[in-house]
Every structure is written in structure tokens, then in C-alpha cells.
PDB file of C-alpha atoms in Angstrom:
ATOM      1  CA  UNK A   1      10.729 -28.888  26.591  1.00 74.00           C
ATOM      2  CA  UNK A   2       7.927 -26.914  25.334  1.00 84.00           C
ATOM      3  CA  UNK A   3       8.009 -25.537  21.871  1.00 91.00           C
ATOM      4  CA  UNK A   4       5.994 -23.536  19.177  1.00 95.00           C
ATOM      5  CA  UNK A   5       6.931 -22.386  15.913  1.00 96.00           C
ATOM      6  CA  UNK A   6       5.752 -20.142  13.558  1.00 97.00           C
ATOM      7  CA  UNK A   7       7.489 -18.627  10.402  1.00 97.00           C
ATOM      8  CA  UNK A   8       9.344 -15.053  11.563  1.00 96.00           C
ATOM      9  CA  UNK A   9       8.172 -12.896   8.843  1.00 97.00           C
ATOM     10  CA  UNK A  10       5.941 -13.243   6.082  1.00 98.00           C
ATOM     11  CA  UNK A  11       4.764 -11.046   3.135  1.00 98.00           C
ATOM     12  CA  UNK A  12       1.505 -10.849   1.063  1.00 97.00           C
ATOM     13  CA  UNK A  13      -0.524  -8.563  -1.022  1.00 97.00           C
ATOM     14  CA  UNK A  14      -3.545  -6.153  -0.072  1.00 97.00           C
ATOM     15  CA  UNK A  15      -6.307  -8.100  -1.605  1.00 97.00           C
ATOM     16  CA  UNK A  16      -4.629 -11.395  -1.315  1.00 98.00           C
ATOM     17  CA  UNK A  17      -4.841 -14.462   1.232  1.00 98.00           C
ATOM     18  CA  UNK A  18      -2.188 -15.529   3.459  1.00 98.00           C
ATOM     19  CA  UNK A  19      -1.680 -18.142   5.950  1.00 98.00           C
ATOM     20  CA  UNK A  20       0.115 -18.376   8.879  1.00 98.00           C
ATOM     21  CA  UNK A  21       1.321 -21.605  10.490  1.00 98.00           C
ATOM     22  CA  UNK A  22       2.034 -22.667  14.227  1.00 98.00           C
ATOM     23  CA  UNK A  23       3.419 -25.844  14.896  1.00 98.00           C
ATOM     24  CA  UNK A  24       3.543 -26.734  19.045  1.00 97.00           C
ATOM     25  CA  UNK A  25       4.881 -29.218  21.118  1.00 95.00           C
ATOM     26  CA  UNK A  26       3.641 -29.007  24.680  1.00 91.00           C
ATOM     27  CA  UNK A  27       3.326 -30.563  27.987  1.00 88.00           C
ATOM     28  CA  UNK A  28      -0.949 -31.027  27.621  1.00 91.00           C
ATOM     29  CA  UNK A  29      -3.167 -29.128  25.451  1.00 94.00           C
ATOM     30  CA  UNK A  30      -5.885 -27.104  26.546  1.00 93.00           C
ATOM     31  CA  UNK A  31      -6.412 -24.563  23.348  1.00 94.00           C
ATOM     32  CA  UNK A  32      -4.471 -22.873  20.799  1.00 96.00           C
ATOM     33  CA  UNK A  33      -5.249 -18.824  20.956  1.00 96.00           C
ATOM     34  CA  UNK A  34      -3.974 -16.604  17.913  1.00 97.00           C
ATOM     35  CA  UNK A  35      -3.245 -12.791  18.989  1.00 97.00           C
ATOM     36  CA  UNK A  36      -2.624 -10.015  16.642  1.00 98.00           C
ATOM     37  CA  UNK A  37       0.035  -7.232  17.991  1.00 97.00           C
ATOM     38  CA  UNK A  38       0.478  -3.876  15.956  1.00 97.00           C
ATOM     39  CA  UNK A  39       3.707  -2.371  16.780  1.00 94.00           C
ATOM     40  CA  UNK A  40       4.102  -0.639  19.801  1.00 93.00           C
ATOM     41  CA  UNK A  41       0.929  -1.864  21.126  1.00 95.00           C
ATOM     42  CA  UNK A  42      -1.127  -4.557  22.778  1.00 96.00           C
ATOM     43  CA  UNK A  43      -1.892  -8.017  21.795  1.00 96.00           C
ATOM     44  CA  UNK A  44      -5.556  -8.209  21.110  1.00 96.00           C
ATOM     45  CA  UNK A  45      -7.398 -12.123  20.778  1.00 95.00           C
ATOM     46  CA  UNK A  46      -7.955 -13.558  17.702  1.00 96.00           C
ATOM     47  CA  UNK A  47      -9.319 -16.823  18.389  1.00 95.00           C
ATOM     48  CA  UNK A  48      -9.555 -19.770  19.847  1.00 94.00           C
ATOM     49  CA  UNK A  49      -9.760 -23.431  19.007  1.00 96.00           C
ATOM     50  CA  UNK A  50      -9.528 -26.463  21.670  1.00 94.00           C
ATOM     51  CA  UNK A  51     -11.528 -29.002  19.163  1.00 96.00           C
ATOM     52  CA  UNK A  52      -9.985 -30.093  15.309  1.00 97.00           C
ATOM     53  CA  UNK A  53     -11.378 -28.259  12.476  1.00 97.00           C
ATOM     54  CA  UNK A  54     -11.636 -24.663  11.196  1.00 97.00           C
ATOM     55  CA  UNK A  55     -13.192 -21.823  12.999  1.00 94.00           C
ATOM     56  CA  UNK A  56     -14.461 -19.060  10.792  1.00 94.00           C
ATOM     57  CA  UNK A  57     -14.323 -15.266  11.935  1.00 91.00           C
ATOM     58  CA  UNK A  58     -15.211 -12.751   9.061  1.00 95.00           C
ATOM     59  CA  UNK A  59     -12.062 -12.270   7.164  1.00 96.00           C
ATOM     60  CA  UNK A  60      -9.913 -14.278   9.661  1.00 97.00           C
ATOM     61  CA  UNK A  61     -10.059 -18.269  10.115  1.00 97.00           C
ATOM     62  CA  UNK A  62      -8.115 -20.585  12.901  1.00 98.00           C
ATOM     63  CA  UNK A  63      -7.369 -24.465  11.995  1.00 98.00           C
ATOM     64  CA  UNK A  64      -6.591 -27.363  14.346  1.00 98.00           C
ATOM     65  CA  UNK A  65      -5.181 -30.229  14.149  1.00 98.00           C
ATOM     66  CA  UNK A  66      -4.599 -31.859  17.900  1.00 97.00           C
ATOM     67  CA  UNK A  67      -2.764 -35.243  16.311  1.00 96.00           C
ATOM     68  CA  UNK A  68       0.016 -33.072  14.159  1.00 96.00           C
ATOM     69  CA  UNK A  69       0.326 -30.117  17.011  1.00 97.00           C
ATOM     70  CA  UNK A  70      -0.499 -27.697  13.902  1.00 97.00           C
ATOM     71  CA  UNK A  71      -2.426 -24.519  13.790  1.00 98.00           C
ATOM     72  CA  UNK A  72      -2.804 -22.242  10.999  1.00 98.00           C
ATOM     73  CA  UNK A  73      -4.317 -18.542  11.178  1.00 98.00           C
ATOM     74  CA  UNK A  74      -6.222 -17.488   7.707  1.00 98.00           C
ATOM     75  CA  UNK A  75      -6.355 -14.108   6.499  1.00 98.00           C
ATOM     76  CA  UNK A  76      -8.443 -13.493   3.515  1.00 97.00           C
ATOM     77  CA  UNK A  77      -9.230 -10.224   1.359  1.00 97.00           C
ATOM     78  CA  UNK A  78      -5.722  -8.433   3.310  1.00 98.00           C
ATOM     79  CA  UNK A  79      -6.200  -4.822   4.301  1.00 97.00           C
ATOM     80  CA  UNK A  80      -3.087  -2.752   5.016  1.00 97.00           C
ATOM     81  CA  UNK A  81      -4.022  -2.619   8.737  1.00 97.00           C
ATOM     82  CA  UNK A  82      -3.547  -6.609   8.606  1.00 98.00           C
ATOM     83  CA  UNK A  83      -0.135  -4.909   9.294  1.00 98.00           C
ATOM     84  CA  UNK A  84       1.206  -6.750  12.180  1.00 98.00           C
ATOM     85  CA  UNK A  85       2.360  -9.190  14.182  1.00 97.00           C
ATOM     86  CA  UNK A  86       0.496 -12.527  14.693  1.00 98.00           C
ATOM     87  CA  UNK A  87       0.950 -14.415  17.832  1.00 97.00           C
ATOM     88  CA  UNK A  88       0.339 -17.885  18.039  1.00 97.00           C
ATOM     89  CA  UNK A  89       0.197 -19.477  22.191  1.00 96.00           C
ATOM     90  CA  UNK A  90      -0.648 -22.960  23.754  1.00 95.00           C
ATOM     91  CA  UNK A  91      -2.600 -23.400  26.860  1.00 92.00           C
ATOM     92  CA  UNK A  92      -0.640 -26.633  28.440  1.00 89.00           C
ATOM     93  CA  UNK A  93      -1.386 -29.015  31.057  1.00 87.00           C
ATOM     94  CA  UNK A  94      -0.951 -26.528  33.885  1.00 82.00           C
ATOM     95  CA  UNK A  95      -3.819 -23.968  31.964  1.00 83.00           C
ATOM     96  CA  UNK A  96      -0.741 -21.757  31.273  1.00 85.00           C
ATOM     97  CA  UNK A  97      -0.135 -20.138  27.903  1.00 89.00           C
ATOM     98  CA  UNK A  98       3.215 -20.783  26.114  1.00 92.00           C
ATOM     99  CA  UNK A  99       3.698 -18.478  23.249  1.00 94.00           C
ATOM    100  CA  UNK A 100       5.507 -18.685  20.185  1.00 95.00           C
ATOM    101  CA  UNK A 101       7.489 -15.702  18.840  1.00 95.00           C
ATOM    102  CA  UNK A 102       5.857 -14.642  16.834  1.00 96.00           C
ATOM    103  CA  UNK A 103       4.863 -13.711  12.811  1.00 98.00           C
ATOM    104  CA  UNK A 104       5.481 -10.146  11.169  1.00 97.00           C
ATOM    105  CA  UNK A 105       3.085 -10.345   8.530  1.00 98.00           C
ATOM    106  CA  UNK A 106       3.792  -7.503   6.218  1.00 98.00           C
ATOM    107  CA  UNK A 107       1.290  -6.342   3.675  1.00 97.00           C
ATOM    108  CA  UNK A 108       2.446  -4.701   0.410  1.00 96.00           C
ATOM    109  CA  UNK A 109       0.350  -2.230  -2.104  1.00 94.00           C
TER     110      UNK A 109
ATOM    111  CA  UNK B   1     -13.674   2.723  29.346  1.00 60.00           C
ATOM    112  CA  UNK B   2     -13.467  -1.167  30.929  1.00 68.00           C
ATOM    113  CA  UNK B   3      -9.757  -2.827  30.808  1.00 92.00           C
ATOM    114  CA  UNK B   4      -6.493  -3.014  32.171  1.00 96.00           C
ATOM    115  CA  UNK B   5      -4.427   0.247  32.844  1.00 96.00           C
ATOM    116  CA  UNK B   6      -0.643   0.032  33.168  1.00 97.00           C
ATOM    117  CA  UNK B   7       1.603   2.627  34.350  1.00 96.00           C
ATOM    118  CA  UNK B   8       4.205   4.446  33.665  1.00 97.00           C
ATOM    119  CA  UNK B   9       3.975   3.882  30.035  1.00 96.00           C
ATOM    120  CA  UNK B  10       7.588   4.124  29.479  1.00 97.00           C
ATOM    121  CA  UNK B  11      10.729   4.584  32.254  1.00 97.00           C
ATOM    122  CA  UNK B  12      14.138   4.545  31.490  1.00 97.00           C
ATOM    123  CA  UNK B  13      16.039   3.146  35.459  1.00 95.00           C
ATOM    124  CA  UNK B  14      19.828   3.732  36.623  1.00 97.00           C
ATOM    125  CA  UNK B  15      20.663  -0.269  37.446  1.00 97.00           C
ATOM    126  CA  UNK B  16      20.283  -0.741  41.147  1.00 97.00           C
ATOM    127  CA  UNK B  17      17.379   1.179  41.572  1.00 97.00           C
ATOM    128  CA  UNK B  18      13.831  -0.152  42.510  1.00 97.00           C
ATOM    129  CA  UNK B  19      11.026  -0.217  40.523  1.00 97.00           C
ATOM    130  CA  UNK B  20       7.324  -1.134  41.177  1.00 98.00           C
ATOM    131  CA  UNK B  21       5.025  -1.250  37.476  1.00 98.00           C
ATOM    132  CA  UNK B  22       1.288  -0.712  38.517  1.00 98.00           C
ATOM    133  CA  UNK B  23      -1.451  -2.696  36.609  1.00 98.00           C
ATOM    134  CA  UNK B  24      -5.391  -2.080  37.495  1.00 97.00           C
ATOM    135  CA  UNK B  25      -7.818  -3.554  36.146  1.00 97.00           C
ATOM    136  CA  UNK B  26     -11.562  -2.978  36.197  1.00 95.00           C
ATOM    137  CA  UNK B  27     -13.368  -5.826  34.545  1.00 93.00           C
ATOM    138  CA  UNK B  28     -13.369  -7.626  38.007  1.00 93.00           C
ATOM    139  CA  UNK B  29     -11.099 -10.347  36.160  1.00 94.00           C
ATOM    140  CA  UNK B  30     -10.067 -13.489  38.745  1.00 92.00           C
ATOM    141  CA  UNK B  31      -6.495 -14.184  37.034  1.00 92.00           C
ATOM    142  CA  UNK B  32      -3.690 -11.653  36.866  1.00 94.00           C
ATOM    143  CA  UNK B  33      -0.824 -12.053  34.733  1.00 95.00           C
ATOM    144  CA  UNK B  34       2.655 -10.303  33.794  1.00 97.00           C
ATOM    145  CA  UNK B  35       4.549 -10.872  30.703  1.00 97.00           C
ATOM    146  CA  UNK B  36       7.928  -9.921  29.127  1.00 98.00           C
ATOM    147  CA  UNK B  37       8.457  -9.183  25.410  1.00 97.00           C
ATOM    148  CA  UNK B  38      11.473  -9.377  23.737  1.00 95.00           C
ATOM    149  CA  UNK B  39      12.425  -9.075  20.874  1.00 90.00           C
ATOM    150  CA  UNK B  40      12.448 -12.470  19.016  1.00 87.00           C
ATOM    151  CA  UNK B  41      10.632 -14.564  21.906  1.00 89.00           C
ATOM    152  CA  UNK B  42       7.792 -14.856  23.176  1.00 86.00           C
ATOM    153  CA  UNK B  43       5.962 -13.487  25.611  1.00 93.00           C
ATOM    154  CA  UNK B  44       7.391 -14.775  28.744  1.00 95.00           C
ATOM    155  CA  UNK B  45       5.446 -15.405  31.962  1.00 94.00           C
ATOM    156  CA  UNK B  46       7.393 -13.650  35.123  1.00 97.00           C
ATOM    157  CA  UNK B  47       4.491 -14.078  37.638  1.00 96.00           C
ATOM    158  CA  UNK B  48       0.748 -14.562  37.979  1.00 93.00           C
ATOM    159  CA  UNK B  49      -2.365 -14.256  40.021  1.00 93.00           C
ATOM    160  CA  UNK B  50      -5.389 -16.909  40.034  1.00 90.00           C
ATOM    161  CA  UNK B  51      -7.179 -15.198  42.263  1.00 91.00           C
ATOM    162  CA  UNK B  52      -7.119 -12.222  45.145  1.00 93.00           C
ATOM    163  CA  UNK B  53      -4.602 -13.097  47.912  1.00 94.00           C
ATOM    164  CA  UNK B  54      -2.516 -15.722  45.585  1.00 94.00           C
ATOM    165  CA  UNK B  55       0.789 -15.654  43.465  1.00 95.00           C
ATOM    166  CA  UNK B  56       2.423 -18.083  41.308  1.00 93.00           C
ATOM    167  CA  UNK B  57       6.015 -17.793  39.552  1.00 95.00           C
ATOM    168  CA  UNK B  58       6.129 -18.241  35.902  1.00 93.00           C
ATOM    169  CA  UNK B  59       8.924 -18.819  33.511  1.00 91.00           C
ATOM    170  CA  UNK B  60      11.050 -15.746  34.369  1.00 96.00           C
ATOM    171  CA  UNK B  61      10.097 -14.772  37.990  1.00 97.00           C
ATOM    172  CA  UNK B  62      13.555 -14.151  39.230  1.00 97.00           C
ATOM    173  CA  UNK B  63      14.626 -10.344  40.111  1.00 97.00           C
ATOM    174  CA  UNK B  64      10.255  -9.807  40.468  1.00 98.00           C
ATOM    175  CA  UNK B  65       7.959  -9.751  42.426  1.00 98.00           C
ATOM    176  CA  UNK B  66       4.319  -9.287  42.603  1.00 98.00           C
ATOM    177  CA  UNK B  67       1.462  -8.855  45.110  1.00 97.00           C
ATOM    178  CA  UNK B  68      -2.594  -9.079  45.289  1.00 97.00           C
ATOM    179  CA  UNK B  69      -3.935  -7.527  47.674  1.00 97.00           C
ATOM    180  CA  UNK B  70      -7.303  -7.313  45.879  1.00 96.00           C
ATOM    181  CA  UNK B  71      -8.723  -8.197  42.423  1.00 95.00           C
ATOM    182  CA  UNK B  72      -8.453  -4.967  40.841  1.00 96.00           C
ATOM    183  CA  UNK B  73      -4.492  -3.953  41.287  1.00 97.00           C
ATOM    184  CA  UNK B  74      -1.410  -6.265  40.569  1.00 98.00           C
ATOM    185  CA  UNK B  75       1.922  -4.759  40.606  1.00 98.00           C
ATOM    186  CA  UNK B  76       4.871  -5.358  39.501  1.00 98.00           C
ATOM    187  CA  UNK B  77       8.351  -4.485  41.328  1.00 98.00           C
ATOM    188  CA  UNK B  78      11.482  -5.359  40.750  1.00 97.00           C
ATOM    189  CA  UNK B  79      13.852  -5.192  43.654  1.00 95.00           C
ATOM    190  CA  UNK B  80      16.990  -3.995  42.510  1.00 97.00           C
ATOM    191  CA  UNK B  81      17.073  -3.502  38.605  1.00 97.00           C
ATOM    192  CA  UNK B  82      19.581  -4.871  36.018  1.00 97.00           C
ATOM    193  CA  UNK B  83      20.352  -4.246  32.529  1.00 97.00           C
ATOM    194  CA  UNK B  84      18.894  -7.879  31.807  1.00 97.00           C
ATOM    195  CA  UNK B  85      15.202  -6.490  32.767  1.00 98.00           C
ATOM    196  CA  UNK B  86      15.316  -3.507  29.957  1.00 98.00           C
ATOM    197  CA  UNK B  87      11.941  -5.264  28.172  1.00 98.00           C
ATOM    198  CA  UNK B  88       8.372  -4.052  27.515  1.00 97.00           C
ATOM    199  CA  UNK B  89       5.976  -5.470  30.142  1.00 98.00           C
ATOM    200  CA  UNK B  90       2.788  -6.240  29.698  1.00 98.00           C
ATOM    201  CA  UNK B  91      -0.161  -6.849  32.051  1.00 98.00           C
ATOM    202  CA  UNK B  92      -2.571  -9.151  31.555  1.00 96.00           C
ATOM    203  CA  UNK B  93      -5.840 -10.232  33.223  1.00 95.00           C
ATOM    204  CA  UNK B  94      -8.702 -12.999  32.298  1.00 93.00           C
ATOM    205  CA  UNK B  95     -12.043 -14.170  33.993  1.00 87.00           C
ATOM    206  CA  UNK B  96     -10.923 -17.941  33.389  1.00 71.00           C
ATOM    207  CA  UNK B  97     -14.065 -18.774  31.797  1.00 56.00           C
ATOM    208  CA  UNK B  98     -14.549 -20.454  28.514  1.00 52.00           C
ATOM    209  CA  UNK B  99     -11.626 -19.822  25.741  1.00 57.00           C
ATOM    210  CA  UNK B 100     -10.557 -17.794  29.060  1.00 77.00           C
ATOM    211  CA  UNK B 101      -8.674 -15.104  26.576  1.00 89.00           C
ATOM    212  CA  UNK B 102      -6.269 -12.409  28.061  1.00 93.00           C
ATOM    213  CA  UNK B 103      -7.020  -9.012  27.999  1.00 95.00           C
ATOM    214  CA  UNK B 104      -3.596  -6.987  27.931  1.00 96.00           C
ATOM    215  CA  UNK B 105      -3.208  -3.360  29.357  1.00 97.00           C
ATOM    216  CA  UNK B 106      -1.024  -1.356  26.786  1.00 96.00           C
ATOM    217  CA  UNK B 107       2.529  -2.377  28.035  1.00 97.00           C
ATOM    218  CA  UNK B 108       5.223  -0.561  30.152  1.00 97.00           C
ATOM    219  CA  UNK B 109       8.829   0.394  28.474  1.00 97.00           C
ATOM    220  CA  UNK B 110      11.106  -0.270  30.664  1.00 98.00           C
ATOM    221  CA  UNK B 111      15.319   0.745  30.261  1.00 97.00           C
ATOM    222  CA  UNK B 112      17.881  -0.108  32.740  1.00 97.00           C
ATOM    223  CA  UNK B 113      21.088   1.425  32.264  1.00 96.00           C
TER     224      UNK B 113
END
């Protein structure tokens, strides 16, 4: 079956770095998104990565490696509204995105 | 303001009843999706929309269905609601272009009781 993981909750300090990992196993690969969800609201894109390496948004970075089905999100210099929930999803074989769970990512003073 | 507009917002449903969820969306987007989110799982596909006049199931399709009767509106309706569908719903659309992201209207509450 089709499969991606990423830790349930995680907690960091304002100021600090944190990363977030998403291991996936998938029928195909066509690109690994990463959303962020507030609670109570909508997912919103991240980014996107269909080719290995690191892709580098402001504070926020998105690693691939295709050969270990591993993603990890980057947040640098955390800001309370990093407050959320980070979504990690799969685009398989059939262009359709399988999502993981989901992170909590909760920022302390 | 451009995007995806879902309504109602929230709805709380006696079990039995029928319920159609309205999504519009105005960014003249191709693909249509919906999604359920519970809590502790992912989003889950119910059905989906490639393009005007087509529907595909997803992972949880059964007790939904959807139409397209033109790019802009995709609703949702489920025939005869159980307790199983309480969930929030979200509505989704992308132009299927590029990284192809979704762009996700701001989610219907749903309660069947």
C-alpha cells in the first residue's frame, strides 16, 4: 500500500530551527508538496520538489531524496505564527496526491 | 478576491438527511478536488474533477457524489448522511500546470447526528 510518515507532534523554540521529516512509500513519484495548516483553517503550499536536493524559500527549505523516499521541511529563525500544522503529500503514479497526517509543530516562548 | 469559496462553513445534519456542499471557484482552475480531514489522517480524496464534464472516485467516494457541470462550481452531496461522514471538507482546485499545487477553499464543518 501507499504510505507516508511524518513525526505527529514536534516542539521548538521561537528563534530556533526545526526540521520536519516525511518518509513515503508510493506507487510512482511525481513530487513531494509540503502544506502548512493553522488550526481551523486551510492548507496553504509550501513547496515543491520533484528533483534531489534542497530547495530554498526565505526562512523555509524542502529536501529530497528520491532513492530513500525522504523529505524533510526546514524552518529556520521560528516565529510564533510557525504555529501549525505541516503537511507533507506524494503525487504517485496516477498524478494523485497521497498525504501524510500530518506534523503539529508547536513553537514555545 | 480570486480562489475557491465553500459553503456553508459549518452544518450540523440529523442522519438520513441529504446534503449537497457547494465549492466555486474563480481562478478558471481545470482540476477539481474534494478532501476529508480527520483527525489523525490525512487528507483523504472522496472525488475529483480533471476537467468540465468529468468525475473520478478517490479513496473514500462511497456515500458522495459530485458533479461538473462547468469549470467554476463542483459540489458536493451526500445522499443520505451517516454519523461516519461528521468530518471537515475541504475543496480543492489546481490548473495542473507545473508543481500543479492545490489551492483549498476554507473547509466545510460538517456533523451528522
Amino acid at each position: 500500500g501507499q504510505n507516508i510518515d511524518q513525526p505527529t507532534e514536534m516542539t521548538a523554540t521561537e528563534g530556533a530551527i526545526v526540521q520536519i521529516n516525511c518518509t513515503y512509500q508510493t506507487s510512482g513519484f511525481n513530487g513531494l508538496f509540503w502544506y502548512q495548516q493553522h488550526a481551523g483553517e486551510a492548507p496553504t503550499f509550501l513547496s515543491y520538489n520533484v528533483l534531489d536536493g534542497l530547495e530554498e524559500k526565505g526562512r523555509f527549505s524542502s529536501f529530497l531524496s528520491r532513492s530513500k523516499g525522504y523529505s524533510y521541511l526546514l524552518l529556520k529563525e521560528l516565529q510564533m505564527k510557525d504555529s501549525a500544522s505541516y503537511l507533507c503529500a506524494v503525487r504517485d503514479s496516477n498524478y494523485q496526491l497521497i498525504w501524510g497526517a500530518g506534523t503539529k509543530l508547536i513553537i514555545k516562548p | 478576491i480570486a480562489g475557491i469559496t465553500q459553503a456553508p462553513t459549518s452544518q450540523i445534519l440529523a442522519a438520513g438527511r441529504r446534503m449537497t456542499l457547494r465549492c466555486t471557484q474563480d481562478m478558471r482552475h481545470n482540476a477539481m478536488y474534494w478532501y476529508r480531514q480527520d483527525l489523525g489522517l490525512g487528507l483523504r480524496l472522496i472525488h475529483y474533477s480533471n476537467t468540465a464534464g468529468t468525475t473520478g472516485k478517490g479513496e473514500v467516494p462511497d456515500g458522495y457524489s459530485v458533479s461538473r457541470a462547468n469549470t467554476d462550481d463542483f459540489p458536493l452531496t451526500l445522499a443520505s448522511a451517516v454519523p461516519s461522514q461528521t468530518s471537515v471538507y475541504f475543496c480543492a482546485s489546481s490548473d495542473g500546470q507545473g508543481a500543479g499545487e492545490l489551492f483549498f477553499g476554507e473547509g466545510s464543518r460538517l456533523t451528522v447526528l
